[in-house]
């Protein structure tokens, strides 16, 4: 299937140093793209850049805090210089710290802002900074939201607000950027990563999540990478403004 081949494309994956983003970086590289994983920890980024190279693709070690637009601008310029203009941007960086969990009255505005600055404003900044390249190249932008972007989740208000925002942003940007650039979204369910350690380590909680999930398990990060690679590729050439769930059937109930 040539349509899945990403040879000759350059991709950026924010939050590409761990968990789902790392699996996405591997998946894009396996499909032939050169990949820059971006995150704040240089050591973690360097490790994934090595793994990308092991898959025969080019990479670069660039750090970036997506909540700081100047940093995004500098990081994207560095990647461009190392790997060429950007064809694919995956907005995957995301946070959901304990301080932002709880009933509305327990969450202060700094913690609300911290989550939305990374998950939503950060993604929008990356899109804006990459816009010129994506238009020149007929590129593809993929946002990683969550089932929390489609339904409510109790005690996760900043996260749910940020992910609903990302699903909305996907639709509005797809309209503005058509027909040149496709903009899509993947909404994962529960995936075993550092982010969900508190859930997977609590046997009772993990069992209740599995029970609520028709496929009866947490996803592996690679199971989110597949849908992202598909949406980034020409195999999805008539898909824009869409949100694809990768949730084991969680939202089918
Ligand atoms: N795991 C799940 O069950 C699940 C479910 C639905 C959706 N998601 C979404 O999938 C995405 C990845 O989640 P994950 O589970 O793989 O999380 P993770 O294991 O905690 O990894 C998060 C990644 O984001 C980076 N990051 C955090 N803050 C950043 C910032 N300000 N600027 C740049 N990079 C930043 C981290 O690196 P540094 O800390 O070094 O910056 C790391 O690479 C998130 O958007 C999350 O909301 C996850």
XYZ file of C-alpha atoms in Angstrom, residues 153-154 156 190 198-218 247-250 253:
30
model
C -14.907 12.555 32.896
C -15.574 13.386 36.552
C -10.772 15.903 35.322
C -6.939 4.246 28.406
C -1.845 5.900 39.009
C -4.632 3.917 37.326
C -2.715 0.836 36.158
C -1.053 0.453 39.576
C -4.394 0.553 41.419
C -5.796 -2.942 40.795
C -9.377 -2.020 41.710
C -9.401 1.068 39.484
C -7.664 -0.767 36.618
C -10.228 -3.586 36.821
C -13.134 -1.117 36.664
C -11.613 0.554 33.580
C -11.113 -2.805 31.882
C -14.695 -3.760 32.718
C -15.979 -0.507 31.146
C -13.859 -1.136 28.000
C -15.410 -3.592 25.490
C -11.943 -4.832 24.436
C -11.340 -5.550 28.155
C -7.816 -4.086 28.467
C -5.701 -0.948 28.394
C -10.527 3.480 22.752
C -11.274 -0.243 22.706
C -14.948 0.629 22.224
C -15.141 2.813 25.357
C -21.491 2.403 24.964
